PDB file of C-alpha atoms in Angstrom:
ATOM      1  CA  UNK O   1     -24.394  61.849  48.820  1.00 54.00           C
ATOM      2  CA  UNK O   2     -21.147  61.888  46.894  1.00 58.00           C
ATOM      3  CA  UNK O   3     -20.500  58.289  47.815  1.00 62.00           C
ATOM      4  CA  UNK O   4     -23.941  57.370  46.514  1.00 59.00           C
ATOM      5  CA  UNK O   5     -23.207  59.236  43.295  1.00 63.00           C
ATOM      6  CA  UNK O   6     -19.841  57.499  42.999  1.00 64.00           C
ATOM      7  CA  UNK O   7     -21.420  54.073  43.512  1.00 65.00           C
ATOM      8  CA  UNK O   8     -24.097  54.853  40.930  1.00 60.00           C
ATOM      9  CA  UNK O   9     -21.538  56.011  38.378  1.00 64.00           C
ATOM     10  CA  UNK O  10     -19.391  52.917  38.944  1.00 60.00           C
ATOM     11  CA  UNK O  11     -22.491  50.742  38.555  1.00 61.00           C
ATOM     12  CA  UNK O  12     -23.459  52.517  35.312  1.00 58.00           C
ATOM     13  CA  UNK O  13     -19.913  52.155  33.963  1.00 59.00           C
ATOM     14  CA  UNK O  14     -19.944  48.409  34.795  1.00 59.00           C
ATOM     15  CA  UNK O  15     -23.294  48.022  33.030  1.00 63.00           C
ATOM     16  CA  UNK O  16     -21.945  49.827  29.981  1.00 57.00           C
ATOM     17  CA  UNK O  17     -18.938  47.478  29.821  1.00 62.00           C
ATOM     18  CA  UNK O  18     -21.086  44.367  29.879  1.00 64.00           C
ATOM     19  CA  UNK O  19     -21.637  42.957  26.412  1.00 65.00           C
ATOM     20  CA  UNK O  20     -23.635  40.040  25.294  1.00 62.00           C
ATOM     21  CA  UNK O  21     -21.696  37.010  24.110  1.00 62.00           C
ATOM     22  CA  UNK O  22     -21.022  36.966  20.400  1.00 72.00           C
ATOM     23  CA  UNK O  23     -23.463  34.857  18.465  1.00 72.00           C
ATOM     24  CA  UNK O  24     -21.968  32.058  16.351  1.00 79.00           C
ATOM     25  CA  UNK O  25     -22.069  32.902  12.668  1.00 85.00           C
ATOM     26  CA  UNK O  26     -23.530  29.603  11.466  1.00 86.00           C
ATOM     27  CA  UNK O  27     -23.492  30.572   7.806  1.00 87.00           C
ATOM     28  CA  UNK O  28     -19.727  31.164   7.903  1.00 88.00           C
ATOM     29  CA  UNK O  29     -19.082  28.005   9.900  1.00 90.00           C
ATOM     30  CA  UNK O  30     -21.162  25.853   7.540  1.00 92.00           C
ATOM     31  CA  UNK O  31     -19.422  27.461   4.556  1.00 92.00           C
ATOM     32  CA  UNK O  32     -15.993  26.523   5.946  1.00 94.00           C
ATOM     33  CA  UNK O  33     -17.073  22.935   6.650  1.00 95.00           C
ATOM     34  CA  UNK O  34     -18.574  22.514   3.168  1.00 95.00           C
ATOM     35  CA  UNK O  35     -15.442  24.041   1.600  1.00 95.00           C
ATOM     36  CA  UNK O  36     -13.203  21.664   3.555  1.00 96.00           C
ATOM     37  CA  UNK O  37     -15.290  18.638   2.513  1.00 96.00           C
ATOM     38  CA  UNK O  38     -15.126  19.706  -1.138  1.00 96.00           C
ATOM     39  CA  UNK O  39     -11.332  20.107  -0.851  1.00 96.00           C
ATOM     40  CA  UNK O  40     -10.957  16.608   0.662  1.00 96.00           C
ATOM     41  CA  UNK O  41     -13.170  15.109  -2.066  1.00 96.00           C
ATOM     42  CA  UNK O  42     -11.066  16.858  -4.726  1.00 96.00           C
ATOM     43  CA  UNK O  43      -7.820  15.480  -3.266  1.00 96.00           C
ATOM     44  CA  UNK O  44      -9.225  11.920  -3.242  1.00 94.00           C
ATOM     45  CA  UNK O  45     -10.509  12.317  -6.800  1.00 94.00           C
ATOM     46  CA  UNK O  46      -7.061  13.497  -7.947  1.00 94.00           C
ATOM     47  CA  UNK O  47      -5.406  10.533  -6.199  1.00 91.00           C
ATOM     48  CA  UNK O  48      -7.790   8.153  -7.970  1.00 89.00           C
ATOM     49  CA  UNK O  49      -7.099   9.815 -11.321  1.00 90.00           C
ATOM     50  CA  UNK O  50      -3.344   9.441 -10.705  1.00 86.00           C
ATOM     51  CA  UNK O  51      -3.810   5.731  -9.935  1.00 80.00           C
ATOM     52  CA  UNK O  52      -5.809   5.249 -13.157  1.00 84.00           C
ATOM     53  CA  UNK O  53      -3.229   7.228 -15.149  1.00 85.00           C
ATOM     54  CA  UNK O  54      -0.392   5.061 -13.786  1.00 78.00           C
ATOM     55  CA  UNK O  55      -2.404   1.957 -14.727  1.00 77.00           C
ATOM     56  CA  UNK O  56      -2.894   3.211 -18.285  1.00 78.00           C
ATOM     57  CA  UNK O  57       0.859   3.888 -18.602  1.00 78.00           C
ATOM     58  CA  UNK O  58       1.512   0.274 -17.584  1.00 78.00           C
ATOM     59  CA  UNK O  59      -1.229  -1.204 -19.779  1.00 78.00           C
ATOM     60  CA  UNK O  60       1.344  -2.976 -21.982  1.00 81.00           C
ATOM     61  CA  UNK O  61       1.944  -5.468 -19.149  1.00 86.00           C
ATOM     62  CA  UNK O  62       0.406  -8.786 -20.315  1.00 88.00           C
ATOM     63  CA  UNK O  63      -2.211 -10.690 -18.323  1.00 87.00           C
ATOM     64  CA  UNK O  64      -0.851 -12.445 -15.259  1.00 88.00           C
ATOM     65  CA  UNK O  65      -0.338 -16.204 -15.557  1.00 87.00           C
ATOM     66  CA  UNK O  66      -2.525 -18.511 -13.502  1.00 86.00           C
ATOM     67  CA  UNK O  67      -1.408 -21.639 -11.683  1.00 85.00           C
ATOM     68  CA  UNK O  68      -1.178 -24.856 -13.718  1.00 87.00           C
ATOM     69  CA  UNK O  69      -3.710 -27.603 -13.044  1.00 85.00           C
ATOM     70  CA  UNK O  70      -1.057 -29.851 -11.501  1.00 84.00           C
ATOM     71  CA  UNK O  71       1.650 -27.618  -9.983  1.00 81.00           C
ATOM     72  CA  UNK O  72       3.216 -30.460  -7.975  1.00 86.00           C
ATOM     73  CA  UNK O  73       3.899 -30.989  -4.295  1.00 91.00           C
ATOM     74  CA  UNK O  74       4.326 -27.843  -2.187  1.00 92.00           C
ATOM     75  CA  UNK O  75       7.923 -27.202  -1.142  1.00 92.00           C
ATOM     76  CA  UNK O  76       6.913 -24.305   1.152  1.00 94.00           C
ATOM     77  CA  UNK O  77       3.674 -22.590   2.109  1.00 94.00           C
ATOM     78  CA  UNK O  78       3.006 -19.464   4.097  1.00 94.00           C
ATOM     79  CA  UNK O  79       0.336 -16.870   4.784  1.00 95.00           C
ATOM     80  CA  UNK O  80       0.838 -13.163   5.277  1.00 94.00           C
ATOM     81  CA  UNK O  81       0.451  -9.873   3.433  1.00 94.00           C
ATOM     82  CA  UNK O  82       1.155  -8.883  -0.147  1.00 93.00           C
ATOM     83  CA  UNK O  83       2.436  -5.292  -0.120  1.00 92.00           C
ATOM     84  CA  UNK O  84       2.701  -4.602  -3.832  1.00 90.00           C
ATOM     85  CA  UNK O  85       4.971  -4.820  -6.830  1.00 92.00           C
ATOM     86  CA  UNK O  86       7.444  -2.365  -8.318  1.00 91.00           C
ATOM     87  CA  UNK O  87       9.801  -2.204 -11.254  1.00 91.00           C
ATOM     88  CA  UNK O  88      12.848  -4.245 -10.186  1.00 90.00           C
ATOM     89  CA  UNK O  89      15.484  -2.162  -8.474  1.00 87.00           C
ATOM     90  CA  UNK O  90      13.198   0.881  -8.174  1.00 88.00           C
ATOM     91  CA  UNK O  91      11.405   0.376  -4.877  1.00 84.00           C
ATOM     92  CA  UNK O  92       9.179   3.466  -5.298  1.00 83.00           C
ATOM     93  CA  UNK O  93       7.990   2.779  -8.877  1.00 84.00           C
ATOM     94  CA  UNK O  94       4.750   0.957  -8.013  1.00 88.00           C
ATOM     95  CA  UNK O  95       3.113  -1.231 -10.640  1.00 89.00           C
ATOM     96  CA  UNK O  96      -0.684  -0.930 -10.499  1.00 87.00           C
ATOM     97  CA  UNK O  97      -1.631  -2.631 -13.788  1.00 86.00           C
ATOM     98  CA  UNK O  98      -3.288  -6.057 -13.645  1.00 87.00           C
ATOM     99  CA  UNK O  99      -4.109  -5.620  -9.951  1.00 86.00           C
ATOM    100  CA  UNK O 100      -0.478  -5.779  -8.834  1.00 89.00           C
ATOM    101  CA  UNK O 101      -0.870  -2.523  -6.878  1.00 85.00           C
ATOM    102  CA  UNK O 102      -3.626  -3.856  -4.608  1.00 88.00           C
ATOM    103  CA  UNK O 103      -2.486  -4.788  -1.108  1.00 91.00           C
ATOM    104  CA  UNK O 104      -4.088  -7.892   0.313  1.00 93.00           C
ATOM    105  CA  UNK O 105      -3.768 -10.980   2.417  1.00 95.00           C
ATOM    106  CA  UNK O 106      -1.760 -13.651   0.642  1.00 96.00           C
ATOM    107  CA  UNK O 107      -1.136 -17.361   0.651  1.00 95.00           C
ATOM    108  CA  UNK O 108       2.170 -18.300  -0.961  1.00 95.00           C
ATOM    109  CA  UNK O 109       2.899 -21.806  -2.211  1.00 95.00           C
ATOM    110  CA  UNK O 110       6.235 -22.755  -3.728  1.00 95.00           C
ATOM    111  CA  UNK O 111       6.316 -25.848  -5.922  1.00 94.00           C
ATOM    112  CA  UNK O 112       8.714 -27.194  -8.549  1.00 92.00           C
ATOM    113  CA  UNK O 113       6.518 -25.419 -11.125  1.00 92.00           C
ATOM    114  CA  UNK O 114       6.913 -21.967  -9.513  1.00 93.00           C
ATOM    115  CA  UNK O 115       5.379 -19.598  -6.970  1.00 95.00           C
ATOM    116  CA  UNK O 116       1.600 -19.521  -6.574  1.00 95.00           C
ATOM    117  CA  UNK O 117       0.282 -16.253  -5.110  1.00 95.00           C
ATOM    118  CA  UNK O 118      -3.330 -16.553  -3.923  1.00 94.00           C
ATOM    119  CA  UNK O 119      -4.858 -13.246  -2.826  1.00 94.00           C
ATOM    120  CA  UNK O 120      -8.405 -13.218  -1.412  1.00 92.00           C
ATOM    121  CA  UNK O 121     -10.244 -10.184  -2.766  1.00 86.00           C
ATOM    122  CA  UNK O 122      -7.571  -9.441  -5.377  1.00 89.00           C
ATOM    123  CA  UNK O 123      -6.183 -11.015  -8.548  1.00 89.00           C
ATOM    124  CA  UNK O 124      -4.256 -14.253  -7.971  1.00 92.00           C
ATOM    125  CA  UNK O 125      -1.174 -14.896 -10.063  1.00 93.00           C
ATOM    126  CA  UNK O 126       1.455 -17.515 -10.659  1.00 94.00           C
ATOM    127  CA  UNK O 127       5.169 -16.955 -11.234  1.00 95.00           C
ATOM    128  CA  UNK O 128       6.542 -19.836 -13.333  1.00 94.00           C
ATOM    129  CA  UNK O 129       9.851 -21.299 -12.232  1.00 93.00           C
ATOM    130  CA  UNK O 130      11.520 -20.055 -15.413  1.00 92.00           C
ATOM    131  CA  UNK O 131      10.430 -16.455 -14.642  1.00 94.00           C
ATOM    132  CA  UNK O 132      11.868 -16.367 -11.117  1.00 95.00           C
ATOM    133  CA  UNK O 133      15.103 -14.359 -10.924  1.00 95.00           C
ATOM    134  CA  UNK O 134      15.981 -13.704  -7.277  1.00 94.00           C
ATOM    135  CA  UNK O 135      14.679 -13.666  -3.711  1.00 95.00           C
ATOM    136  CA  UNK O 136      16.037 -11.437  -0.979  1.00 93.00           C
ATOM    137  CA  UNK O 137      15.240  -9.792   2.317  1.00 93.00           C
ATOM    138  CA  UNK O 138      14.695  -6.050   2.164  1.00 90.00           C
ATOM    139  CA  UNK O 139      13.264  -3.248   4.238  1.00 88.00           C
ATOM    140  CA  UNK O 140      10.846  -1.571   1.881  1.00 82.00           C
ATOM    141  CA  UNK O 141       8.701  -1.475  -1.215  1.00 86.00           C
ATOM    142  CA  UNK O 142       6.436   1.350  -2.456  1.00 82.00           C
ATOM    143  CA  UNK O 143       4.182   2.363   0.400  1.00 78.00           C
ATOM    144  CA  UNK O 144       5.660   0.022   3.026  1.00 80.00           C
ATOM    145  CA  UNK O 145       8.871   0.373   5.010  1.00 82.00           C
ATOM    146  CA  UNK O 146       9.817  -2.107   7.734  1.00 82.00           C
ATOM    147  CA  UNK O 147      12.868  -2.990   9.772  1.00 80.00           C
ATOM    148  CA  UNK O 148      15.844  -4.326   7.815  1.00 80.00           C
ATOM    149  CA  UNK O 149      14.980  -7.813   6.539  1.00 79.00           C
ATOM    150  CA  UNK O 150      11.281  -7.436   7.372  1.00 86.00           C
ATOM    151  CA  UNK O 151      10.133  -7.922   3.797  1.00 92.00           C
ATOM    152  CA  UNK O 152      10.525 -10.870   1.435  1.00 93.00           C
ATOM    153  CA  UNK O 153      11.111  -9.497  -2.077  1.00 93.00           C
ATOM    154  CA  UNK O 154      10.821 -11.826  -5.062  1.00 95.00           C
ATOM    155  CA  UNK O 155      12.185 -10.630  -8.406  1.00 95.00           C
ATOM    156  CA  UNK O 156      10.549 -12.162 -11.468  1.00 95.00           C
ATOM    157  CA  UNK O 157      10.158 -11.442 -15.162  1.00 94.00           C
ATOM    158  CA  UNK O 158       6.836 -10.870 -16.865  1.00 92.00           C
ATOM    159  CA  UNK O 159       6.345  -9.586 -20.391  1.00 87.00           C
ATOM    160  CA  UNK O 160       9.956  -8.433 -20.657  1.00 89.00           C
ATOM    161  CA  UNK O 161       9.713  -6.430 -17.410  1.00 90.00           C
ATOM    162  CA  UNK O 162      11.587  -7.328 -14.233  1.00 93.00           C
ATOM    163  CA  UNK O 163       9.241  -6.996 -11.258  1.00 94.00           C
ATOM    164  CA  UNK O 164       9.902  -6.952  -7.511  1.00 94.00           C
ATOM    165  CA  UNK O 165       6.970  -8.211  -5.420  1.00 94.00           C
ATOM    166  CA  UNK O 166       6.984  -7.659  -1.659  1.00 93.00           C
ATOM    167  CA  UNK O 167       5.545 -10.086   0.881  1.00 93.00           C
ATOM    168  CA  UNK O 168       5.520 -10.211   4.663  1.00 92.00           C
ATOM    169  CA  UNK O 169       4.765 -13.571   6.248  1.00 92.00           C
ATOM    170  CA  UNK O 170       2.638 -13.763   9.388  1.00 92.00           C
ATOM    171  CA  UNK O 171       5.772 -15.191  11.004  1.00 89.00           C
ATOM    172  CA  UNK O 172       8.687 -13.097   9.761  1.00 82.00           C
ATOM    173  CA  UNK O 173      11.199 -15.699  10.961  1.00 86.00           C
ATOM    174  CA  UNK O 174      10.116 -17.715   7.871  1.00 90.00           C
ATOM    175  CA  UNK O 175      11.577 -15.133   5.463  1.00 91.00           C
ATOM    176  CA  UNK O 176      15.131 -16.494   5.503  1.00 92.00           C
ATOM    177  CA  UNK O 177      13.862 -20.013   4.720  1.00 93.00           C
ATOM    178  CA  UNK O 178      11.820 -18.612   1.823  1.00 94.00           C
ATOM    179  CA  UNK O 179      14.878 -16.830   0.410  1.00 94.00           C
ATOM    180  CA  UNK O 180      16.905 -20.043   0.632  1.00 94.00           C
ATOM    181  CA  UNK O 181      14.174 -22.180  -0.983  1.00 93.00           C
ATOM    182  CA  UNK O 182      13.452 -19.708  -3.784  1.00 94.00           C
ATOM    183  CA  UNK O 183      17.108 -19.092  -4.639  1.00 94.00           C
ATOM    184  CA  UNK O 184      17.786 -22.850  -4.596  1.00 92.00           C
ATOM    185  CA  UNK O 185      14.897 -23.387  -7.040  1.00 92.00           C
ATOM    186  CA  UNK O 186      16.161 -20.521  -9.239  1.00 90.00           C
ATOM    187  CA  UNK O 187      19.747 -21.797  -9.345  1.00 88.00           C
ATOM    188  CA  UNK O 188      18.687 -25.376 -10.150  1.00 84.00           C
ATOM    189  CA  UNK O 189      16.574 -23.929 -13.002  1.00 62.00           C
ATOM    190  CA  UNK O 190      19.552 -21.950 -14.335  1.00 56.00           C
ATOM    191  CA  UNK O 191      21.707 -25.089 -14.251  1.00 51.00           C
ATOM    192  CA  UNK O 192      19.086 -26.959 -16.295  1.00 52.00           C
ATOM    193  CA  UNK O 193      19.004 -24.284 -19.025  1.00 49.00           C
TER     194      UNK O 193
END
């Protein structure tokens, strides 16, 4: 009988230890999810406000020039990506005014008149030959860092501001030829002045 009593007491103790699984607190879980979504929305709103604020600080930048009706025969053409523009020599100081901060596909055409930058879905612009200052290979511009020489950077003047614009051709082996062609055009312009 003692063994029966022992078995019964063990069985009762095991039953007492059994608990039902905890029920998910849906109200708390939904509250956390809603709070997280509100936080993410707030961060994006603040980023947008910062972008607009930067644009208003740079509002003194004049309208971008457009290509002349007869720019001349193309010396070089290429397609690729436009990665943005910064204040010359300050690769993290992005310029967002006049649409220069918008990344996009790009079609570059160099003529004797200057550099035509056609950007589907963004503002096109033209850099007159007299505004071109330098072309070089670099590794980065605000928001984009590549291997050394992976970025074609064109320095130009607009409204009294020196601007660096970064491009990456679909075929990066074209970059050196672009630097040579642009610098040749710049130096022949300087000689004519």
